[in-house]
PDB file of C-alpha atoms in Angstrom:
ATOM      1  CA  ILE Y  15     -20.187  11.980  10.247  1.00  0.00           C
ATOM      2  CA  ASN Y  16     -16.857  11.339   8.557  1.00  0.00           C
ATOM      3  CA  PRO Y  17     -16.708   8.801   5.747  1.00  0.00           C
ATOM      4  CA  PRO Y  18     -14.087   6.044   5.821  1.00  0.00           C
ATOM      5  CA  THR Y  19     -10.673   7.176   4.663  1.00  0.00           C
ATOM      6  CA  VAL Y  20      -8.179   5.293   2.536  1.00  0.00           C
ATOM      7  CA  ALA Y  21      -5.834   5.057   5.525  1.00  0.00           C
ATOM      8  CA  GLN Y  22      -8.565   3.501   7.674  1.00  0.00           C
ATOM      9  CA  CYS Y  23      -9.387   1.003   4.941  1.00  0.00           C
ATOM     10  CA  ILE Y  24      -5.706   0.065   4.630  1.00  0.00           C
ATOM     11  CA  SER Y  25      -5.539  -0.637   8.356  1.00  0.00           C
ATOM     12  CA  HIS Y  26      -8.584  -2.893   8.128  1.00  0.00           C
ATOM     13  CA  LEU Y  27      -7.222  -4.735   5.104  1.00  0.00           C
ATOM     14  CA  ILE Y  28      -3.836  -5.301   6.744  1.00  0.00           C
ATOM     15  CA  GLU Y  29      -5.650  -6.928   9.678  1.00  0.00           C
ATOM     16  CA  LEU Y  30      -6.628  -9.689   7.234  1.00  0.00           C
ATOM     17  CA  PHE Y  31      -2.988 -10.602   6.649  1.00  0.00           C
ATOM     18  CA  PRO Y  32      -2.158 -14.114   7.842  1.00  0.00           C
ATOM     19  CA  THR Y  33      -0.691 -13.833  11.320  1.00  0.00           C
ATOM     20  CA  GLN Y  34       1.813 -16.630  10.931  1.00  0.00           C
ATOM     21  CA  CYS Y  35       4.249 -17.448   8.210  1.00  0.00           C
ATOM     22  CA  ALA Y  36       7.296 -19.683   7.975  1.00  0.00           C
ATOM     23  CA  HIS Y  37       9.385 -16.624   7.093  1.00  0.00           C
ATOM     24  CA  SER Y  38      11.177 -15.350  10.200  1.00  0.00           C
ATOM     25  CA  ASP Y  39      10.885 -11.660   9.261  1.00  0.00           C
ATOM     26  CA  PHE Y  40       7.155 -11.799   8.485  1.00  0.00           C
ATOM     27  CA  SER Y  41       6.211  -9.075  10.980  1.00  0.00           C
ATOM     28  CA  ARG Y  42       8.858  -6.815   9.466  1.00  0.00           C
ATOM     29  CA  VAL Y  43       7.559  -7.534   5.968  1.00  0.00           C
ATOM     30  CA  SER Y  44       3.932  -6.900   6.935  1.00  0.00           C
ATOM     31  CA  HIS Y  45       4.965  -3.642   8.623  1.00  0.00           C
ATOM     32  CA  GLY Y  46       6.829  -2.619   5.449  1.00  0.00           C
ATOM     33  CA  ILE Y  47       3.718  -3.351   3.383  1.00  0.00           C
ATOM     34  CA  LEU Y  48       1.608  -1.266   5.753  1.00  0.00           C
ATOM     35  CA  GLU Y  49       4.017   1.679   5.547  1.00  0.00           C
ATOM     36  CA  MET Y  50       4.344   1.495   1.773  1.00  0.00           C
ATOM     37  CA  SER Y  51       0.544   1.244   1.465  1.00  0.00           C
ATOM     38  CA  ARG Y  52       0.206   4.395   3.559  1.00  0.00           C
ATOM     39  CA  PHE Y  53       2.722   6.116   1.309  1.00  0.00           C
ATOM     40  CA  PHE Y  54       0.697   5.161  -1.777  1.00  0.00           C
ATOM     41  CA  SER Y  55      -2.452   6.460  -0.051  1.00  0.00           C
ATOM     42  CA  GLU Y  56      -0.757   9.814   0.472  1.00  0.00           C
ATOM     43  CA  LEU Y  57       0.130   9.921  -3.203  1.00  0.00           C
ATOM     44  CA  SER Y  58      -3.493   9.214  -4.128  1.00  0.00           C
ATOM     45  CA  VAL Y  59      -4.637  12.647  -2.917  1.00  0.00           C
ATOM     46  CA  TYR Y  60      -2.812  14.192  -5.863  1.00  0.00           C
ATOM     47  CA  GLN Y  61      -5.133  12.569  -8.388  1.00  0.00           C
ATOM     48  CA  ALA Y  62      -8.807  13.522  -8.411  1.00  0.00           C
ATOM     49  CA  SER Y  63      -9.770  10.226 -10.017  1.00  0.00           C
ATOM     50  CA  LEU Y  64      -8.424   8.490  -6.908  1.00  0.00           C
ATOM     51  CA  SER Y  65      -9.178  10.922  -4.095  1.00  0.00           C
ATOM     52  CA  ILE Y  66     -12.646  12.060  -5.167  1.00  0.00           C
ATOM     53  CA  GLU Y  67     -14.103   9.737  -7.767  1.00  0.00           C
ATOM     54  CA  GLN Y  68     -13.019   6.346  -6.377  1.00  0.00           C
ATOM     55  CA  ARG Y  69     -14.252   4.503  -3.303  1.00  0.00           C
ATOM     56  CA  PRO Y  70     -11.725   4.592  -0.436  1.00  0.00           C
ATOM     57  CA  SER Y  71     -11.821   0.786  -0.189  1.00  0.00           C
ATOM     58  CA  VAL Y  72     -10.784   0.433  -3.838  1.00  0.00           C
ATOM     59  CA  VAL Y  73      -7.926   2.915  -3.450  1.00  0.00           C
ATOM     60  CA  ALA Y  74      -6.813   1.212  -0.219  1.00  0.00           C
ATOM     61  CA  PHE Y  75      -6.840  -2.226  -1.824  1.00  0.00           C
ATOM     62  CA  SER Y  76      -4.877  -0.850  -4.774  1.00  0.00           C
ATOM     63  CA  CYS Y  77      -2.336   0.706  -2.394  1.00  0.00           C
ATOM     64  CA  VAL Y  78      -1.851  -2.617  -0.611  1.00  0.00           C
ATOM     65  CA  LEU Y  79      -1.496  -4.515  -3.887  1.00  0.00           C
ATOM     66  CA  ASN Y  80       1.101  -2.059  -5.171  1.00  0.00           C
ATOM     67  CA  ALA Y  81       2.965  -2.241  -1.862  1.00  0.00           C
ATOM     68  CA  MET Y  82       3.010  -6.040  -2.064  1.00  0.00           C
ATOM     69  CA  GLU Y  83       4.504  -5.687  -5.543  1.00  0.00           C
ATOM     70  CA  CYS Y  84       7.550  -4.115  -3.887  1.00  0.00           C
ATOM     71  CA  VAL Y  85       8.179  -7.238  -1.803  1.00  0.00           C
ATOM     72  CA  SER Y  86      10.007 -10.255  -3.167  1.00  0.00           C
ATOM     73  CA  THR Y  87       8.373 -13.682  -3.225  1.00  0.00           C
ATOM     74  CA  VAL Y  88      11.120 -14.831  -0.877  1.00  0.00           C
ATOM     75  CA  SER Y  89       9.986 -12.336   1.785  1.00  0.00           C
ATOM     76  CA  LEU Y  90       6.291 -12.790   1.044  1.00  0.00           C
ATOM     77  CA  PRO Y  91       5.606 -16.197  -0.509  1.00  0.00           C
ATOM     78  CA  TYR Y  92       3.030 -16.551  -3.264  1.00  0.00           C
ATOM     79  CA  SER Y  93       0.836 -18.779  -1.087  1.00  0.00           C
ATOM     80  CA  VAL Y  94       0.632 -16.107   1.619  1.00  0.00           C
ATOM     81  CA  ARG Y  95      -0.218 -13.466  -0.985  1.00  0.00           C
ATOM     82  CA  GLN Y  96      -2.978 -15.673  -2.389  1.00  0.00           C
ATOM     83  CA  ASP Y  97      -4.417 -16.457   1.054  1.00  0.00           C
ATOM     84  CA  PHE Y  98      -4.485 -12.736   1.834  1.00  0.00           C
ATOM     85  CA  LEU Y  99      -6.223 -11.881  -1.453  1.00  0.00           C
ATOM     86  CA  GLU Y 100      -8.789 -14.636  -0.884  1.00  0.00           C
ATOM     87  CA  ASP Y 101      -9.492 -13.346   2.632  1.00  0.00           C
ATOM     88  CA  ILE Y 102      -9.995  -9.825   1.280  1.00  0.00           C
ATOM     89  CA  ALA Y 103     -12.322 -11.080  -1.457  1.00  0.00           C
ATOM     90  CA  LYS Y 104     -14.415 -12.974   1.097  1.00  0.00           C
ATOM     91  CA  ALA Y 105     -14.639  -9.995   3.436  1.00  0.00           C
ATOM     92  CA  THR Y 106     -15.023  -7.151   0.936  1.00  0.00           C
ATOM     93  CA  HIS Y 107     -15.730  -8.557  -2.530  1.00  0.00           C
ATOM     94  CA  LEU Y 108     -12.661  -6.655  -3.777  1.00  0.00           C
ATOM     95  CA  GLN Y 109     -10.587  -8.579  -6.295  1.00  0.00           C
ATOM     96  CA  GLU Y 110      -7.279  -7.904  -7.957  1.00  0.00           C
ATOM     97  CA  GLY Y 111      -8.713  -8.107 -11.485  1.00  0.00           C
ATOM     98  CA  MET Y 112     -11.538  -5.598 -11.023  1.00  0.00           C
ATOM     99  CA  MET Y 113     -11.408  -2.800 -13.605  1.00  0.00           C
ATOM    100  CA  GLU Y 114     -11.549  -0.022 -10.998  1.00  0.00           C
ATOM    101  CA  VAL Y 115      -8.725  -1.664  -9.026  1.00  0.00           C
ATOM    102  CA  CYS Y 116      -6.582  -2.033 -12.147  1.00  0.00           C
ATOM    103  CA  LYS Y 117      -7.119   1.631 -13.047  1.00  0.00           C
ATOM    104  CA  ALA Y 118      -6.352   2.808  -9.518  1.00  0.00           C
ATOM    105  CA  ARG Y 119      -3.170   0.714  -9.405  1.00  0.00           C
ATOM    106  CA  SER Y 120      -2.063   2.168 -12.713  1.00  0.00           C
ATOM    107  CA  HIS Y 121      -2.628   5.734 -11.491  1.00  0.00           C
ATOM    108  CA  LEU Y 122      -0.707   4.995  -8.299  1.00  0.00           C
ATOM    109  CA  ARG Y 123       2.200   3.535 -10.275  1.00  0.00           C
ATOM    110  CA  GLU Y 124       2.309   6.663 -12.434  1.00  0.00           C
ATOM    111  CA  LEU Y 125       2.348   8.899  -9.368  1.00  0.00           C
ATOM    112  CA  HIS Y 126       5.058   6.767  -7.748  1.00  0.00           C
ATOM    113  CA  SER Y 127       7.210   6.865 -10.892  1.00  0.00           C
ATOM    114  CA  THR Y 128       7.488  10.650 -10.652  1.00  0.00           C
ATOM    115  CA  ILE Y 129       9.535  10.365  -7.445  1.00  0.00           C
ATOM    116  CA  PRO Y 130      13.322  10.107  -7.855  1.00  0.00           C
ATOM    117  CA  GLU Y 131      14.502   6.546  -7.163  1.00  0.00           C
ATOM    118  CA  ASN Y 132      16.974   7.551  -4.469  1.00  0.00           C
ATOM    119  CA  GLN Y 133      14.175   8.922  -2.235  1.00  0.00           C
ATOM    120  CA  PHE Y 134      13.071   5.505  -1.019  1.00  0.00           C
ATOM    121  CA  ASP Y 135      14.692   2.143  -0.454  1.00  0.00           C
ATOM    122  CA  THR Y 136      12.089  -0.548  -1.105  1.00  0.00           C
ATOM    123  CA  SER Y 137      14.483  -3.467  -1.258  1.00  0.00           C
ATOM    124  CA  ALA Y 138      15.822  -3.519   2.285  1.00  0.00           C
ATOM    125  CA  ASP Y 139      12.744  -4.356   4.308  1.00  0.00           C
ATOM    126  CA  GLY Y 140       9.790  -5.057   2.154  1.00  0.00           C
ATOM    127  CA  GLY Y 141       8.854  -1.581   1.058  1.00  0.00           C
ATOM    128  CA  SER Y 142       9.431   0.691   4.021  1.00  0.00           C
ATOM    129  CA  TYR Y 143      11.115   4.053   3.844  1.00  0.00           C
ATOM    130  CA  ASP Y 144      14.868   4.304   3.726  1.00  0.00           C
ATOM    131  CA  ARG Y 145      15.927   4.346   7.373  1.00  0.00           C
ATOM    132  CA  ASN Y 146      19.002   6.457   6.548  1.00  0.00           C
ATOM    133  CA  MET Y 147      16.857   9.471   5.730  1.00  0.00           C
ATOM    134  CA  SER Y 148      16.235  11.970   8.507  1.00  0.00           C
ATOM    135  CA  SER Y 149      12.638  12.411   9.595  1.00  0.00           C
ATOM    136  CA  LEU Y 150      12.615  15.880   8.033  1.00  0.00           C
ATOM    137  CA  ASP Y 151      13.373  14.380   4.627  1.00  0.00           C
ATOM    138  CA  ARG Y 152      10.360  12.085   4.876  1.00  0.00           C
ATOM    139  CA  LEU Y 153       7.591  14.657   4.905  1.00  0.00           C
ATOM    140  CA  SER Y 154       4.298  13.381   3.664  1.00  0.00           C
ATOM    141  CA  PRO Y 155       3.191  14.647   0.240  1.00  0.00           C
ATOM    142  CA  VAL Y 156       0.224  16.146   2.104  1.00  0.00           C
ATOM    143  CA  SER Y 157       2.286  17.510   4.983  1.00  0.00           C
ATOM    144  CA  VAL Y 158       1.099  20.721   6.577  1.00  0.00           C
ATOM    145  CA  THR Y 159       4.291  21.358   8.558  1.00  0.00           C
ATOM    146  CA  GLY Y 160       5.074  24.433   6.477  1.00  0.00           C
ATOM    147  CA  LEU Y 161       1.740  26.101   7.280  1.00  0.00           C
TER     148      LEU Y 161
END
């Protein structure tokens, strides 16, 4: 039996996002958060404290929180963020201020900071990859295409 993965946990957490928002590009923003969360999850495999020692749900929650950090409050209003965090807390008992979440977020930020800034454009659409890059330039950090 396979244990839950960080990517699976992210998908489940994103399902808790409010489905409606006054912002017209909300689906685009939520998709950007999902993609950026997945990117953070790929980075997490490079750190044993995240990929081995931490629960996948904690890493996934940390990935989503860090992805939401990349989105302006205009695109994702504070009230929507808070509703989402409350829904997650009710469903999973995960909270933003938990020590293990704070540590995981810090590790993910450190890993993200090692990537040159011009690799990704997080301002255009709420955290998704730069659409000007060719698909070959966007290989996952855990890509096996060279094998």
